[in-house]
Amino acid sequence: CMSVQNVAANIDQEKYNVILVGITEDGHWLKVDSLAQIKDDTWREAKAGAVLSPDAKEKCLIVTENGKFEKVPVDVVFPVLHGLYGEDGTVQGILELAKIPYVGCGVLASAVSMDKLSTKRMVNGLGICQAAYVPVLKEELKDIDAVVAKIEKEIPYPVFVKPSNAGSSRGVTRADNREELIAGLKEAAANDRRMLVEEMIVGREIECGVFGDGASTKASGVGEILAAAEFYDFDAKYYNAESKTVVDPELPNGATERVREAAVKIFNAVDGYGLSRVDFFVKADGTVVFNEINTLPGFTAISMYPMLWEARGVNKKQLIDEGIMADYTDWDQYIASMNKGTAAGVIQGCWIMSSIQAAEDQAGKWAIVNMPKLDDVEGATNYANCGGASWAVSSNCKNTDLAFDF
């Protein structure tokens, strides 16, 4: 819930009226009354249900309580969803069906980027260095000795064992010998039927934010992760205060610009849109090695993505507002170009979503934004110049309501 708390806290309350909706571990959607209920972790006690209608003519959130229902209009969705069933294209697919614009990457980019094997195969043709790996299927573990022999032939210890399709480093283990490799494969198989075993890269963990679309995509500066744990696992990312982040570290042999260039190239290769964080290792000699791309980067108090943009003069409130407005206006242009409608002159509503999947709590956290008809929309949103301090929201939307679902 930490990302959604930060996103909700930095939404412009004068522009948006926030409605909170939470998704429990067993998939129940609930309308939550206040951000305080998220902070004190009592939101699961909410009584009203809330689901998104996939009907393109409805474009609404359906709220149910005591046998009655209410349709709440939705115009834009900001999926602050980490991991499965949120960052993997599933929710994005529902929104495509509903023809509701949303912040961030589409179905293809979300699905490809969530799946580590698919991402690696996509990046293979870009000429960007990445760790050597061996793909493994769960069914192959019936003959685990053969699997281990194949891995040992290709990659020396230590290695990292990863589920192909799991977020926030869930199910990732390090193996320094055969016994640990077997245990790691079983752990990964508990999270996904497709896995990969990667060589260990000795280098600094470097991250870079991207924002935009196609030729307009801009890269932030870079940041370095100083993990409190042996590697940057789920607990180190979200719960360990000893994990540190350093913005704009000095890197050897011009590696900073190569990281920024590679981040944009990878983002565009997966057909990214809106925002993502691209992670690398940088070796002592300056070699840049791609690690992974996150299509919905964390927004916690210690998350790198918002820090990187703040270092360029773009605060969290601007970053969030720009994402909402850019995606709404761009969707109108898309619909108009497809002859399915015309660009609207006012915003009717906006929906934001957020989720973190912990081992003990895999509930989705969403944020839905509902904005009643605006009396005035001045200017045009411009995110093409989002790479530095000059990036500013030029749209001026007044009297807007925001519905927020976590």
Short mmCIF file of C-alpha atoms in Angstrom, two decimals:
data_model
loop_
_atom_site.label_atom_id
_atom_site.label_comp_id
_atom_site.label_asym_id
_atom_site.label_seq_id
_atom_site.Cartn_x
_atom_site.Cartn_y
_atom_site.Cartn_z
CA CYS A 1 0.00 0.00 0.00
CA MET A 2 3.01 2.32 0.18
CA SER A 3 2.98 3.35 -3.47
CA VAL A 4 -0.71 4.19 -3.42
CA GLN A 5 -0.29 6.26 -0.26
CA ASN A 6 2.36 8.38 -1.93
CA VAL A 7 0.44 8.73 -5.18
CA ALA A 8 -2.78 9.65 -3.38
CA ALA A 9 -1.01 12.10 -1.10
CA ASN A 10 0.50 13.90 -4.09
CA ILE A 11 -2.61 14.21 -6.22
CA ASP A 12 -3.79 17.77 -6.61
CA GLN A 13 -6.82 17.86 -4.28
CA GLU A 14 -8.00 21.12 -5.81
CA LYS A 15 -8.21 19.48 -9.21
CA TYR A 16 -9.33 15.96 -8.34
CA ASN A 17 -11.93 14.48 -6.01
CA VAL A 18 -10.42 11.12 -4.99
CA ILE A 19 -12.43 7.90 -4.66
CA LEU A 20 -10.48 4.95 -3.23
CA VAL A 21 -11.07 1.36 -4.25
CA GLY A 22 -9.09 -1.60 -2.93
CA ILE A 23 -8.74 -5.17 -4.20
CA THR A 24 -8.28 -7.89 -1.60
CA GLU A 25 -5.98 -10.89 -1.89
CA ASP A 26 -8.90 -13.08 -2.97
CA GLY A 27 -9.94 -10.60 -5.67
CA HIS A 28 -12.78 -8.68 -3.98
CA TRP A 29 -13.07 -5.01 -4.99
CA LEU A 30 -14.03 -2.57 -2.24
CA LYS A 31 -14.81 1.13 -2.14
CA VAL A 32 -12.70 2.66 0.65
CA ASP A 33 -13.74 5.84 2.43
CA SER A 34 -10.40 7.46 3.22
CA LEU A 35 -6.63 7.34 2.80
CA ALA A 36 -6.41 6.90 6.58
CA GLN A 37 -7.96 3.44 6.19
CA ILE A 38 -5.13 2.48 3.87
CA LYS A 39 -2.51 3.83 6.23
CA ASP A 40 -3.89 1.95 9.24
CA ASP A 41 -4.60 -1.15 7.10
CA THR A 42 -8.33 -1.33 7.88
CA TRP A 43 -9.54 -0.80 4.30
CA ARG A 44 -10.48 -4.50 3.93
CA GLU A 45 -13.32 -3.85 6.38
CA ALA A 46 -15.10 -1.60 3.85
CA LYS A 47 -18.70 -2.61 3.12
CA ALA A 48 -19.28 -1.20 -0.38
CA GLY A 49 -18.16 -3.17 -3.42
CA ALA A 50 -16.78 -1.47 -6.53
CA VAL A 51 -15.98 -2.95 -9.93
CA LEU A 52 -15.01 -1.53 -13.30
CA SER A 53 -17.50 -2.12 -16.10
CA PRO A 54 -15.86 -3.44 -19.31
CA ASP A 55 -18.80 -2.06 -21.31
CA ALA A 56 -17.39 0.68 -23.56
CA LYS A 57 -20.68 2.57 -23.47
CA GLU A 58 -20.73 2.65 -19.67
CA LYS A 59 -17.20 3.92 -18.88
CA CYS A 60 -17.91 3.70 -15.20
CA LEU A 61 -17.17 2.20 -11.82
CA ILE A 62 -20.13 0.27 -10.42
CA VAL A 63 -20.43 0.76 -6.65
CA THR A 64 -22.71 -1.64 -4.75
CA GLU A 65 -23.92 -1.47 -1.13
CA ASN A 66 -26.97 -2.87 0.69
CA GLY A 67 -28.42 -4.26 -2.52
CA LYS A 68 -28.21 -0.93 -4.34
CA PHE A 69 -25.76 0.19 -7.00
CA GLU A 70 -24.43 3.46 -8.36
CA LYS A 71 -22.55 4.11 -11.60
CA VAL A 72 -19.60 6.46 -11.11
CA PRO A 73 -18.23 7.89 -14.39
CA VAL A 74 -14.57 7.18 -15.14
CA ASP A 75 -12.42 9.04 -17.69
CA VAL A 76 -8.79 8.13 -17.02
CA VAL A 77 -7.10 5.34 -15.07
CA PHE A 78 -3.67 5.51 -13.44
CA PRO A 79 -2.68 1.88 -12.76
CA VAL A 80 -0.32 2.02 -9.79
CA LEU A 81 -0.21 -1.76 -9.89
CA HIS A 82 2.95 -3.74 -9.13
CA GLY A 83 3.30 -7.34 -10.24
CA LEU A 84 0.77 -9.90 -11.43
CA TYR A 85 -2.78 -8.91 -12.32
CA GLY A 86 -1.98 -5.25 -12.71
CA GLU A 87 1.42 -4.59 -14.23
CA ASP A 88 1.22 -7.53 -16.66
CA GLY A 89 -1.37 -6.24 -19.14
CA THR A 90 -4.42 -7.88 -17.59
CA VAL A 91 -5.97 -4.71 -16.18
CA GLN A 92 -4.80 -2.77 -19.23
CA GLY A 93 -6.80 -5.24 -21.35
CA ILE A 94 -9.96 -4.54 -19.34
CA LEU A 95 -9.42 -0.82 -19.85
CA GLU A 96 -8.95 -1.32 -23.59
CA LEU A 97 -12.26 -3.18 -23.71
CA ALA A 98 -13.91 -0.39 -21.72
CA LYS A 99 -12.27 2.22 -23.98
CA ILE A 100 -11.13 4.13 -20.92
CA PRO A 101 -7.75 5.91 -21.28
CA TYR A 102 -5.12 5.01 -18.71
CA VAL A 103 -1.71 6.15 -17.59
CA GLY A 104 1.29 4.05 -18.53
CA CYS A 105 2.14 1.21 -20.84
CA GLY A 106 -0.39 -0.72 -22.90
CA VAL A 107 -1.17 -4.43 -23.01
CA LEU A 108 1.82 -5.50 -25.12
CA ALA A 109 4.49 -3.50 -23.29
CA SER A 110 3.08 -4.46 -19.90
CA ALA A 111 2.92 -8.18 -20.70
CA VAL A 112 6.34 -8.36 -22.38
CA SER A 113 8.08 -6.31 -19.69
CA MET A 114 6.52 -8.31 -16.86
CA ASP A 115 7.77 -11.57 -18.36
CA LYS A 116 11.56 -11.74 -17.97
CA LEU A 117 12.10 -14.34 -20.70
CA SER A 118 10.06 -12.35 -23.20
CA THR A 119 11.90 -9.14 -22.29
CA LYS A 120 15.28 -10.78 -22.79
CA ARG A 121 14.29 -12.11 -26.20
CA MET A 122 13.04 -8.66 -27.19
CA VAL A 123 16.28 -6.98 -26.06
CA ASN A 124 18.49 -9.58 -27.76
CA GLY A 125 18.19 -7.76 -31.08
CA LEU A 126 19.07 -4.30 -29.75
CA GLY A 127 22.81 -4.80 -29.32
CA ILE A 128 22.52 -4.12 -25.58
CA CYS A 129 24.50 -6.34 -23.22
CA GLN A 130 22.51 -8.47 -20.80
CA ALA A 131 23.28 -11.34 -18.44
CA ALA A 132 23.68 -14.82 -19.89
CA TYR A 133 20.71 -17.03 -19.00
CA VAL A 134 19.20 -20.49 -19.33
CA PRO A 135 15.41 -20.81 -19.69
CA VAL A 136 13.70 -23.56 -17.68
CA LEU A 137 10.15 -24.92 -17.79
CA LYS A 138 8.46 -26.28 -14.68
CA GLU A 139 7.71 -29.57 -16.43
CA GLU A 140 11.44 -30.06 -17.02
CA LEU A 141 12.00 -30.28 -13.27
CA LYS A 142 10.71 -33.86 -13.41
CA ASP A 143 14.30 -34.63 -14.41
CA ILE A 144 15.93 -32.01 -12.24
CA ASP A 145 19.39 -33.60 -12.55
CA ALA A 146 19.30 -33.00 -16.31
CA VAL A 147 18.18 -29.40 -15.79
CA VAL A 148 20.97 -28.75 -13.30
CA ALA A 149 23.54 -30.33 -15.63
CA LYS A 150 22.39 -28.08 -18.49
CA ILE A 151 22.65 -24.97 -16.32
CA GLU A 152 26.06 -25.90 -14.93
CA LYS A 153 27.33 -26.45 -18.46
CA GLU A 154 26.24 -22.96 -19.55
CA ILE A 155 26.75 -20.73 -16.49
CA PRO A 156 29.20 -20.93 -13.57
CA TYR A 157 28.13 -20.40 -9.97
CA PRO A 158 26.95 -18.18 -8.40
CA VAL A 159 23.70 -17.79 -10.35
CA PHE A 160 20.31 -16.16 -9.78
CA VAL A 161 17.12 -18.18 -10.20
CA LYS A 162 14.02 -16.20 -11.16
CA PRO A 163 10.37 -16.86 -12.03
CA SER A 164 9.81 -15.43 -15.49
CA ASN A 165 6.55 -13.72 -14.62
CA ALA A 166 6.52 -12.40 -11.05
CA GLY A 167 6.92 -8.86 -9.76
CA SER A 168 8.86 -7.11 -6.99
CA SER A 169 11.62 -9.80 -6.97
CA ARG A 170 9.22 -12.41 -5.61
CA GLY A 171 10.62 -15.95 -5.82
CA VAL A 172 14.13 -14.79 -6.75
CA THR A 173 17.02 -16.61 -5.08
CA ARG A 174 20.79 -16.78 -5.34
CA ALA A 175 22.52 -20.16 -5.70
CA ASP A 176 26.20 -20.73 -4.98
CA ASN A 177 26.09 -24.50 -5.43
CA ARG A 178 24.01 -27.37 -6.78
CA GLU A 179 21.95 -27.82 -3.60
CA GLU A 180 20.97 -24.13 -3.55
CA LEU A 181 20.24 -24.23 -7.29
CA ILE A 182 17.78 -27.10 -6.83
CA ALA A 183 16.09 -25.28 -3.95
CA GLY A 184 15.95 -22.08 -5.99
CA LEU A 185 14.38 -23.84 -8.97
CA LYS A 186 11.67 -25.28 -6.72
CA GLU A 187 11.03 -21.83 -5.22
CA ALA A 188 10.79 -20.22 -8.65
CA ALA A 189 8.50 -23.01 -9.89
CA ALA A 190 6.14 -22.25 -7.03
CA ASN A 191 5.66 -18.79 -8.56
CA ASP A 192 5.63 -19.53 -12.30
CA ARG A 193 5.81 -22.40 -14.77
CA ARG A 194 8.53 -20.58 -16.74
CA MET A 195 11.84 -19.67 -15.13
CA LEU A 196 15.32 -18.49 -16.00
CA VAL A 197 18.70 -18.94 -14.41
CA GLU A 198 21.06 -15.99 -14.90
CA GLU A 199 24.74 -15.48 -14.46
CA MET A 200 25.72 -13.20 -11.60
CA ILE A 201 26.85 -9.78 -12.79
CA VAL A 202 29.40 -8.08 -10.54
CA GLY A 203 28.55 -4.41 -10.79
CA ARG A 204 26.64 -1.50 -9.36
CA GLU A 205 22.83 -1.53 -9.49
CA ILE A 206 21.75 1.46 -11.57
CA GLU A 207 18.25 2.63 -12.47
CA CYS A 208 16.93 5.14 -15.00
CA GLY A 209 13.45 6.61 -15.37
CA VAL A 210 11.78 7.19 -18.72
CA PHE A 211 8.67 9.19 -19.59
CA GLY A 212 6.91 9.84 -22.87
CA ASP A 213 6.19 7.95 -26.07
CA GLY A 214 8.24 7.14 -29.16
CA ALA A 215 10.32 10.08 -30.32
CA SER A 216 9.14 12.15 -27.36
CA THR A 217 10.55 9.69 -24.79
CA LYS A 218 12.90 11.32 -22.32
CA ALA A 219 15.27 9.70 -19.82
CA SER A 220 15.87 11.01 -16.32
CA GLY A 221 19.28 10.98 -14.75
CA VAL A 222 20.47 7.74 -13.16
CA GLY A 223 20.32 6.47 -9.60
CA GLU A 224 22.21 3.80 -7.70
CA ILE A 225 20.71 1.20 -5.36
CA LEU A 226 22.66 0.32 -2.24
CA ALA A 227 20.64 -2.69 -1.11
CA ALA A 228 20.47 -3.58 2.56
CA ALA A 229 20.15 -7.26 1.65
CA GLU A 230 22.41 -9.50 -0.43
CA PHE A 231 20.37 -8.37 -3.43
CA TYR A 232 17.45 -6.02 -3.93
CA ASP A 233 14.61 -8.39 -2.99
CA PHE A 234 11.03 -7.51 -1.99
CA ASP A 235 11.83 -6.71 1.63
CA ALA A 236 14.87 -4.63 0.69
CA LYS A 237 12.75 -2.66 -1.79
CA TYR A 238 9.76 -1.88 0.38
CA TYR A 239 10.49 -2.54 4.05
CA ASN A 240 14.21 -2.28 4.86
CA ALA A 241 15.10 1.27 5.84
CA GLU A 242 18.79 0.36 5.47
CA SER A 243 18.42 0.23 1.68
CA LYS A 244 19.79 3.45 0.24
CA THR A 245 19.42 5.26 -3.05
CA VAL A 246 21.91 7.68 -4.56
CA VAL A 247 20.82 10.05 -7.31
CA ASP A 248 23.30 10.98 -10.04
CA PRO A 249 26.23 8.83 -8.86
CA GLU A 250 29.49 9.16 -10.72
CA LEU A 251 29.89 6.24 -13.14
CA PRO A 252 33.05 5.18 -15.03
CA ASN A 253 33.87 5.80 -18.68
CA GLY A 254 30.71 7.65 -19.74
CA ALA A 255 28.38 4.92 -18.52
CA THR A 256 25.69 7.40 -17.44
CA GLU A 257 24.81 8.44 -20.98
CA ARG A 258 24.94 4.85 -22.22
CA VAL A 259 22.46 3.86 -19.49
CA ARG A 260 20.12 6.71 -20.47
CA GLU A 261 20.34 5.86 -24.18
CA ALA A 262 19.76 2.14 -23.55
CA ALA A 263 16.77 2.89 -21.29
CA VAL A 264 15.00 4.83 -24.03
CA LYS A 265 15.88 2.22 -26.67
CA ILE A 266 14.50 -0.65 -24.54
CA PHE A 267 11.37 1.31 -23.58
CA ASN A 268 10.57 1.95 -27.22
CA ALA A 269 11.44 -1.62 -28.27
CA VAL A 270 8.73 -3.05 -25.97
CA ASP A 271 6.32 -0.34 -27.23
CA GLY A 272 6.40 1.48 -23.92
CA TYR A 273 4.17 4.45 -23.22
CA GLY A 274 3.98 6.98 -20.40
CA LEU A 275 6.37 5.89 -17.68
CA SER A 276 8.78 3.08 -16.83
CA ARG A 277 11.97 2.44 -14.89
CA VAL A 278 14.77 0.54 -16.60
CA ASP A 279 17.34 -1.25 -14.42
CA PHE A 280 20.96 -2.03 -15.24
CA PHE A 281 24.27 -3.15 -13.78
CA VAL A 282 27.37 -1.10 -14.46
CA LYS A 283 30.67 -2.96 -14.21
CA ALA A 284 33.91 -1.43 -12.93
CA ASP A 285 35.11 -0.83 -16.50
CA GLY A 286 31.89 1.03 -17.39
CA THR A 287 30.18 -1.84 -19.23
CA VAL A 288 26.39 -1.40 -19.07
CA VAL A 289 24.35 -4.60 -18.59
CA PHE A 290 20.55 -4.55 -18.87
CA ASN A 291 18.66 -6.17 -16.00
CA GLU A 292 14.91 -5.50 -16.34
CA ILE A 293 12.21 -2.94 -17.12
CA ASN A 294 9.36 -2.04 -14.76
CA THR A 295 6.34 -0.51 -16.50
CA LEU A 296 4.89 0.73 -13.21
CA PRO A 297 7.81 1.75 -11.01
CA GLY A 298 7.38 2.09 -7.25
CA PHE A 299 6.17 5.39 -5.80
CA THR A 300 7.14 4.79 -2.18
CA ALA A 301 9.07 7.31 -0.08
CA ILE A 302 12.32 5.50 -0.97
CA SER A 303 11.48 4.61 -4.59
CA MET A 304 13.98 5.67 -7.20
CA TYR A 305 11.63 6.72 -10.01
CA PRO A 306 10.10 9.83 -8.40
CA MET A 307 13.49 10.75 -6.90
CA LEU A 308 15.10 10.76 -10.33
CA TRP A 309 12.51 13.18 -11.73
CA GLU A 310 12.59 15.37 -8.62
CA ALA A 311 16.32 15.74 -9.22
CA ARG A 312 15.36 17.17 -12.63
CA GLY A 313 12.92 19.65 -11.09
CA VAL A 314 9.74 17.60 -11.53
CA ASN A 315 8.03 16.92 -8.20
CA LYS A 316 5.66 14.03 -7.49
CA LYS A 317 2.55 16.16 -7.89
CA GLN A 318 3.67 17.36 -11.33
CA LEU A 319 4.70 13.86 -12.39
CA ILE A 320 1.36 12.35 -11.42
CA ASP A 321 -0.70 15.18 -12.90
CA GLU A 322 1.24 15.12 -16.15
CA GLY A 323 0.68 11.39 -16.49
CA ILE A 324 -3.08 11.72 -15.97
CA MET A 325 -3.52 14.63 -18.35
CA ALA A 326 -1.20 13.38 -21.09
CA ASP A 327 -2.91 10.02 -21.32
CA TYR A 328 -6.37 11.54 -21.44
CA THR A 329 -5.53 13.95 -24.25
CA ASP A 330 -3.53 11.36 -26.20
CA TRP A 331 -6.38 8.85 -25.97
CA ASP A 332 -8.76 11.38 -27.48
CA GLN A 333 -6.35 11.86 -30.36
CA TYR A 334 -6.10 8.09 -30.80
CA ILE A 335 -9.87 7.62 -30.82
CA ALA A 336 -10.30 10.46 -33.28
CA SER A 337 -7.63 9.01 -35.60
CA MET A 338 -9.44 5.66 -35.56
CA ASN A 339 -12.74 7.38 -36.47
CA LYS A 340 -14.31 5.98 -33.31
CA GLY A 341 -15.11 9.36 -31.84
CA THR A 342 -13.88 12.90 -31.52
CA ALA A 343 -11.55 14.51 -29.03
CA ALA A 344 -13.55 15.74 -26.07
CA GLY A 345 -13.33 19.36 -25.03
CA VAL A 346 -13.59 18.58 -21.32
CA ILE A 347 -12.57 15.79 -18.99
CA GLN A 348 -15.43 13.78 -17.52
CA GLY A 349 -13.51 11.56 -15.09
CA CYS A 350 -10.25 9.88 -14.19
CA TRP A 351 -9.36 6.57 -12.56
CA ILE A 352 -6.08 5.67 -10.81
CA MET A 353 -4.98 2.24 -9.60
CA SER A 354 -2.20 0.92 -7.38
CA SER A 355 -0.98 -2.44 -6.07
CA ILE A 356 1.93 -4.07 -4.26
CA GLN A 357 2.04 -7.85 -3.94
CA ALA A 358 3.75 -9.03 -0.77
CA ALA A 359 4.24 -12.69 0.03
CA GLU A 360 1.84 -12.36 2.95
CA ASP A 361 -0.56 -9.99 1.18
CA GLN A 362 -1.02 -10.15 -2.57
CA ALA A 363 -3.92 -7.71 -2.65
CA GLY A 364 -4.09 -5.30 -5.54
CA LYS A 365 -4.08 -1.61 -4.69
CA TRP A 366 -5.87 0.61 -7.13
CA ALA A 367 -6.77 4.23 -7.50
CA ILE A 368 -9.75 5.45 -9.45
CA VAL A 369 -10.28 8.99 -10.48
CA ASN A 370 -13.71 10.38 -11.23
CA MET A 371 -13.85 13.92 -12.55
CA PRO A 372 -17.27 15.51 -13.18
CA LYS A 373 -17.54 17.76 -16.18
CA LEU A 374 -15.06 20.61 -16.11
CA ASP A 375 -16.11 24.17 -16.68
CA ASP A 376 -12.74 25.14 -18.05
CA VAL A 377 -9.76 23.37 -19.59
CA GLU A 378 -7.06 25.82 -20.62
CA GLY A 379 -3.95 25.06 -22.61
CA ALA A 380 -2.66 21.72 -23.79
CA THR A 381 -0.72 19.08 -21.91
CA ASN A 382 2.86 18.93 -23.10
CA TYR A 383 5.02 16.06 -21.93
CA ALA A 384 7.51 16.05 -24.79
CA ASN A 385 9.81 18.33 -22.79
CA CYS A 386 9.77 16.24 -19.61
CA GLY A 387 13.47 15.52 -19.40
CA GLY A 388 14.52 18.34 -17.09
CA ALA A 389 13.52 21.26 -14.93
CA SER A 390 11.67 22.85 -17.84
CA TRP A 391 9.07 20.06 -17.79
CA ALA A 392 5.87 21.62 -16.53
CA VAL A 393 2.17 20.95 -16.81
CA SER A 394 0.64 23.49 -19.13
CA SER A 395 -2.92 22.22 -18.79
CA ASN A 396 -5.08 24.14 -16.34
CA CYS A 397 -8.04 21.98 -15.33
CA LYS A 398 -10.42 23.38 -12.76
CA ASN A 399 -13.23 21.96 -10.60
CA THR A 400 -12.19 18.36 -11.20
CA ASP A 401 -13.11 15.29 -9.16
CA LEU A 402 -10.74 12.35 -8.77
CA ALA A 403 -11.70 8.80 -7.87
CA PHE A 404 -8.79 6.77 -6.56
CA ASP A 405 -8.72 2.95 -6.33
CA PHE A 406 -5.81 1.16 -4.66
#
